[in-house]
Amino acid sequence: RGGKLFYPSHNWQAFFLQGTKTLAYELWEDLGFRAPDNIIIPTGAGSNVMGCDIGFSELISAGEIRSLPRLFCAQPLVCSPIATAILKDLGRDDGKTPPAEWNQPTKTIAEGTSIQEPVRLQEILAA
């Protein structure tokens, strides 16, 4: 009624990413206390990507690993705002790349990855 909307997403909560960083610790432990070279992460809002970045960075700070794994975001072709942003950052925004159909509101069976405007896009790109 006051003209303002509140976006109650868990992705804005400060401690939520501290929970998602446990993915990095689980991978590290399951791989014999070693970090993988590469990780492909199904990505919608990006919380698992940011959590892995936090967790593996902590493992580096603790002297448990020597380098960060490369984090790859997997998104459906019909909704891939992270890929779009990366291509723009690389200077490939020629009006044709990426195709317009990459970000159309189309249904996909990967509903959790179909987020057109991740609220922490710049943080995802930094990770």
Coordinates of N, CA and C in Angstrom, one line a residue:
R1 N 0.8 -1.2 0.0 CA 0.0 0.0 0.0 C 0.9 1.3 0.0
G2 N 2.0 1.2 0.5 CA 2.9 2.3 0.5 C 3.6 2.6 -0.8
G3 N 3.4 1.8 -1.8 CA 4.0 2.0 -3.1 C 5.3 1.4 -3.2
K4 N 5.8 0.7 -2.2 CA 7.1 0.0 -2.3 C 6.9 -1.5 -2.2
L5 N 7.7 -2.2 -3.0 CA 7.6 -3.7 -2.9 C 8.8 -4.2 -2.2
F6 N 8.7 -5.2 -1.4 CA 9.8 -5.9 -0.7 C 10.1 -7.2 -1.4
Y7 N 11.3 -7.4 -1.8 CA 11.7 -8.6 -2.4 C 12.3 -9.6 -1.4
P8 N 11.5 -10.6 -0.9 CA 11.9 -11.4 0.2 C 12.8 -12.6 -0.1
S9 N 13.5 -12.5 -1.1 CA 14.3 -13.7 -1.6 C 15.4 -14.0 -0.6
H10 N 15.7 -15.3 -0.4 CA 16.7 -15.8 0.5 C 18.1 -15.3 -0.1
N11 N 18.1 -15.0 -1.4 CA 19.4 -14.6 -2.0 C 20.0 -13.3 -1.5
W12 N 19.1 -12.5 -0.9 CA 19.6 -11.2 -0.3 C 20.0 -11.4 1.2
Q13 N 19.7 -12.5 1.8 CA 20.1 -12.7 3.2 C 21.6 -13.0 3.3
A14 N 22.2 -12.2 4.2 CA 23.7 -12.3 4.4 C 24.2 -13.6 4.7
F15 N 23.5 -14.4 5.6 CA 24.0 -15.7 6.0 C 23.7 -16.8 5.1
F16 N 22.8 -16.6 4.1 CA 22.4 -17.7 3.2 C 23.7 -18.2 2.4
L17 N 24.5 -17.3 1.9 CA 25.7 -17.7 1.2 C 26.7 -18.5 2.1
Q18 N 26.7 -18.2 3.4 CA 27.5 -18.9 4.3 C 27.0 -20.4 4.4
G19 N 25.8 -20.6 4.2 CA 25.3 -22.0 4.1 C 25.6 -22.7 2.8
T20 N 25.6 -21.9 1.7 CA 25.9 -22.6 0.4 C 27.3 -22.8 0.2
K21 N 28.2 -22.2 1.0 CA 29.6 -22.5 0.9 C 30.0 -23.9 1.3
T22 N 29.1 -24.5 2.0 CA 29.3 -25.9 2.5 C 29.4 -26.9 1.3
L23 N 28.9 -26.5 0.1 CA 29.1 -27.3 -1.1 C 30.6 -27.4 -1.4
A24 N 31.3 -26.4 -1.3 CA 32.8 -26.4 -1.5 C 33.4 -27.4 -0.5
Y25 N 33.1 -27.3 0.7 CA 33.7 -28.2 1.7 C 33.3 -29.6 1.5
E26 N 32.1 -29.9 1.1 CA 31.6 -31.3 0.8 C 32.4 -31.8 -0.4
L27 N 32.6 -31.0 -1.5 CA 33.4 -31.5 -2.6 C 34.8 -31.8 -2.2
W28 N 35.4 -30.9 -1.5 CA 36.8 -31.0 -1.0 C 37.0 -32.3 -0.2
E29 N 36.0 -32.5 0.7 CA 36.1 -33.7 1.6 C 35.9 -35.0 0.7
D30 N 34.9 -35.0 -0.1 CA 34.6 -36.2 -0.9 C 35.7 -36.5 -1.9
L31 N 36.4 -35.6 -2.3 CA 37.5 -35.8 -3.2 C 38.9 -36.0 -2.5
G32 N 38.8 -36.5 -1.3 CA 40.0 -36.8 -0.5 C 40.8 -35.6 -0.1
F33 N 40.1 -34.5 0.3 CA 40.6 -33.3 0.7 C 41.5 -32.6 -0.3
R34 N 40.9 -32.7 -1.5 CA 41.5 -32.0 -2.7 C 40.4 -31.2 -3.4
A35 N 40.8 -30.1 -4.0 CA 39.8 -29.4 -4.8 C 39.8 -29.9 -6.2
P36 N 38.7 -30.0 -6.9 CA 38.7 -30.3 -8.3 C 39.2 -29.2 -9.1
D37 N 39.7 -29.5 -10.4 CA 40.1 -28.4 -11.2 C 39.0 -27.6 -11.8
N38 N 37.9 -28.2 -12.0 CA 36.7 -27.5 -12.6 C 35.4 -28.0 -12.0
I39 N 34.4 -27.1 -11.9 CA 33.1 -27.5 -11.4 C 32.1 -26.9 -12.3
I40 N 31.1 -27.7 -12.7 CA 30.0 -27.2 -13.5 C 28.8 -27.2 -12.5
I41 N 28.3 -26.0 -12.4 CA 27.2 -25.8 -11.4 C 25.9 -25.3 -12.1
P42 N 24.8 -26.1 -12.0 CA 23.6 -25.6 -12.6 C 23.2 -24.3 -11.8
T43 N 23.0 -23.2 -12.6 CA 22.9 -21.9 -12.0 C 21.6 -21.2 -12.4
G44 N 20.9 -20.7 -11.3 CA 19.8 -19.8 -11.5 C 20.1 -18.4 -10.9
A45 N 19.9 -18.4 -9.6 CA 20.2 -17.1 -8.9 C 21.7 -17.0 -8.6
G46 N 22.5 -18.1 -8.7 CA 23.9 -18.0 -8.5 C 24.4 -18.3 -7.1
S47 N 23.6 -18.7 -6.2 CA 24.0 -18.9 -4.8 C 25.0 -20.0 -4.7
N48 N 24.9 -21.1 -5.4 CA 25.9 -22.1 -5.3 C 27.2 -21.7 -5.9
V49 N 27.2 -20.9 -6.9 CA 28.5 -20.4 -7.5 C 29.2 -19.5 -6.5
M50 N 28.4 -18.6 -5.9 CA 29.0 -17.7 -4.9 C 29.5 -18.4 -3.7
G51 N 28.7 -19.4 -3.3 CA 29.0 -20.2 -2.1 C 30.3 -21.0 -2.4
C52 N 30.5 -21.6 -3.5 CA 31.7 -22.3 -3.9 C 32.9 -21.4 -3.9
D53 N 32.7 -20.2 -4.4 CA 33.8 -19.2 -4.4 C 34.2 -18.8 -3.0
I54 N 33.2 -18.6 -2.1 CA 33.5 -18.3 -0.7 C 34.2 -19.5 0.0
G55 N 33.6 -20.7 -0.2 CA 34.2 -21.9 0.5 C 35.6 -22.2 0.0
F56 N 35.8 -22.3 -1.3 CA 37.2 -22.6 -1.8 C 38.2 -21.5 -1.4
S57 N 37.7 -20.2 -1.4 CA 38.6 -19.2 -1.0 C 39.0 -19.3 0.5
E58 N 38.1 -19.8 1.3 CA 38.4 -20.0 2.7 C 39.4 -21.2 2.8
L59 N 39.3 -22.2 2.0 CA 40.2 -23.3 2.0 C 41.6 -22.9 1.6
I60 N 41.7 -22.0 0.6 CA 43.0 -21.4 0.2 C 43.6 -20.6 1.4
S61 N 42.8 -19.8 2.1 CA 43.3 -19.0 3.2 C 43.8 -19.9 4.3
A62 N 43.1 -21.0 4.5 CA 43.5 -22.0 5.6 C 44.7 -22.9 5.2
G63 N 45.2 -22.7 3.9 CA 46.3 -23.5 3.5 C 46.0 -24.9 3.1
E64 N 44.7 -25.2 2.9 CA 44.2 -26.6 2.6 C 44.3 -26.9 1.1
I65 N 44.2 -25.9 0.2 CA 44.3 -26.0 -1.2 C 45.2 -24.9 -1.8
R66 N 45.7 -25.1 -3.0 CA 46.6 -24.1 -3.5 C 46.0 -23.2 -4.6
S67 N 44.9 -23.7 -5.2 CA 44.3 -22.8 -6.2 C 42.8 -23.1 -6.2
L68 N 42.1 -22.1 -6.7 CA 40.6 -22.2 -6.8 C 40.3 -23.0 -8.0
P69 N 39.2 -23.8 -7.9 CA 38.7 -24.5 -9.1 C 38.1 -23.5 -10.0
R70 N 38.0 -23.8 -11.3 CA 37.3 -23.0 -12.3 C 35.8 -23.3 -12.1
L71 N 35.0 -22.3 -11.9 CA 33.6 -22.5 -11.8 C 32.9 -22.1 -13.1
F72 N 32.1 -23.1 -13.5 CA 31.3 -22.9 -14.8 C 29.8 -22.9 -14.4
C73 N 29.1 -22.0 -14.9 CA 27.6 -21.9 -14.7 C 27.0 -22.6 -15.9
A74 N 26.0 -23.5 -15.6 CA 25.2 -24.2 -16.6 C 23.8 -23.6 -16.5
Q75 N 23.3 -23.1 -17.6 CA 22.0 -22.5 -17.7 C 21.3 -23.0 -18.9
P76 N 20.0 -23.1 -18.9 CA 19.2 -23.5 -20.1 C 19.4 -22.4 -21.2
L77 N 19.4 -22.9 -22.4 CA 19.6 -22.0 -23.5 C 18.5 -20.9 -23.6
V78 N 17.3 -21.2 -23.2 CA 16.2 -20.3 -23.2 C 16.3 -19.2 -22.1
C79 N 17.1 -19.4 -21.2 CA 17.3 -18.4 -20.1 C 18.7 -18.4 -19.5
S80 N 19.5 -17.6 -20.1 CA 21.0 -17.6 -19.8 C 21.5 -16.2 -19.6
P81 N 21.0 -15.5 -18.6 CA 21.5 -14.1 -18.4 C 23.0 -14.0 -18.0
I82 N 23.5 -15.0 -17.4 CA 24.9 -15.0 -16.9 C 25.8 -15.1 -18.2
A83 N 25.5 -16.0 -19.1 CA 26.2 -16.1 -20.3 C 26.1 -14.8 -21.1
T84 N 25.0 -14.2 -21.2 CA 24.8 -13.0 -21.8 C 25.7 -11.9 -21.3
A85 N 25.7 -11.8 -19.9 CA 26.6 -10.8 -19.3 C 28.0 -11.0 -19.5
I86 N 28.4 -12.3 -19.5 CA 29.9 -12.6 -19.8 C 30.2 -12.2 -21.2
L87 N 29.4 -12.5 -22.2 CA 29.7 -12.2 -23.5 C 29.8 -10.7 -23.7
K88 N 28.9 -9.9 -23.0 CA 29.0 -8.5 -23.1 C 30.3 -8.0 -22.5
D89 N 30.7 -8.6 -21.3 CA 32.0 -8.2 -20.7 C 33.2 -8.5 -21.6
L90 N 33.1 -9.5 -22.4 CA 34.1 -9.8 -23.3 C 34.1 -9.0 -24.6
G91 N 33.2 -8.1 -24.7 CA 33.1 -7.2 -25.8 C 32.5 -7.9 -27.0
R92 N 31.7 -8.9 -26.8 CA 31.1 -9.6 -27.9 C 29.6 -9.2 -28.1
D93 N 29.3 -8.0 -27.6 CA 27.9 -7.5 -27.8 C 27.7 -6.9 -29.1
D94 N 27.6 -7.7 -30.1 CA 27.5 -7.1 -31.5 C 26.0 -7.0 -32.0
G95 N 25.1 -7.2 -31.0 CA 23.7 -7.1 -31.4 C 23.1 -8.4 -31.9
K96 N 24.0 -9.4 -32.2 CA 23.6 -10.7 -32.6 C 24.0 -11.7 -31.6
T97 N 25.0 -11.5 -30.8 CA 25.5 -12.4 -29.8 C 25.2 -11.8 -28.4
P98 N 24.6 -12.5 -27.6 CA 23.9 -13.8 -27.7 C 22.6 -13.6 -28.4
P99 N 22.1 -14.7 -29.0 CA 20.8 -14.6 -29.7 C 19.7 -14.2 -28.7
A100 N 18.7 -13.4 -29.2 CA 17.6 -12.9 -28.4 C 16.9 -14.0 -27.7
E101 N 16.8 -15.2 -28.4 CA 16.0 -16.3 -27.8 C 16.7 -16.9 -26.5
W102 N 17.9 -16.5 -26.2 CA 18.5 -16.9 -25.0 C 17.8 -16.4 -23.7
N103 N 17.1 -15.4 -23.8 CA 16.5 -14.8 -22.6 C 15.0 -14.5 -22.7
Q104 N 14.4 -15.4 -23.4 CA 12.9 -15.3 -23.5 C 12.2 -16.1 -22.4
P105 N 11.1 -15.6 -21.9 CA 10.4 -16.3 -20.9 C 9.8 -17.6 -21.4
T106 N 10.6 -18.6 -21.5 CA 10.1 -19.9 -22.1 C 10.2 -20.9 -21.0
K107 N 9.3 -21.8 -21.0 CA 9.4 -22.9 -20.0 C 10.5 -23.8 -20.3
T108 N 11.1 -24.4 -19.2 CA 12.1 -25.4 -19.3 C 11.9 -26.3 -18.1
I109 N 12.4 -27.6 -18.3 CA 12.3 -28.5 -17.2 C 13.3 -28.2 -16.1
A110 N 14.2 -27.3 -16.3 CA 15.2 -26.9 -15.3 C 14.7 -25.6 -14.7
E111 N 13.6 -25.6 -14.1 CA 12.9 -24.4 -13.5 C 13.8 -23.7 -12.6
G112 N 14.6 -24.3 -11.7 CA 15.4 -23.7 -10.8 C 16.6 -22.9 -11.4
T113 N 16.9 -23.2 -12.6 CA 17.9 -22.4 -13.3 C 17.4 -21.3 -14.2
S114 N 16.1 -21.2 -14.3 CA 15.5 -20.3 -15.2 C 15.1 -19.0 -14.5
I115 N 16.1 -18.2 -14.2 CA 16.0 -16.9 -13.5 C 16.5 -15.8 -14.4
Q116 N 15.6 -15.0 -15.0 CA 16.0 -14.0 -16.0 C 16.9 -12.9 -15.5
E117 N 16.7 -12.5 -14.2 CA 17.4 -11.4 -13.7 C 18.0 -11.8 -12.3
P118 N 19.1 -12.5 -12.2 CA 19.6 -12.8 -10.9 C 20.0 -11.5 -10.1
V119 N 19.5 -11.5 -8.9 CA 19.7 -10.3 -8.1 C 21.1 -10.0 -7.7
R120 N 22.0 -11.0 -7.8 CA 23.4 -10.8 -7.5 C 24.3 -11.0 -8.7
L121 N 23.8 -10.6 -9.9 CA 24.5 -10.9 -11.1 C 26.0 -10.5 -11.1
Q122 N 26.3 -9.3 -10.6 CA 27.7 -8.8 -10.6 C 28.6 -9.7 -9.7
E123 N 28.0 -10.2 -8.6 CA 28.7 -11.0 -7.7 C 29.0 -12.4 -8.3
I124 N 28.0 -12.9 -9.1 CA 28.2 -14.2 -9.8 C 29.3 -14.0 -10.8
L125 N 29.3 -12.9 -11.5 CA 30.4 -12.7 -12.5 C 31.7 -12.6 -11.8
A126 N 31.8 -12.0 -10.7 CA 33.1 -11.9 -10.0 C 33.6 -13.2 -9.5
A127 N 32.7 -14.1 -9.1 CA 33.1 -15.5 -8.6 C 33.6 -16.3 -9.8

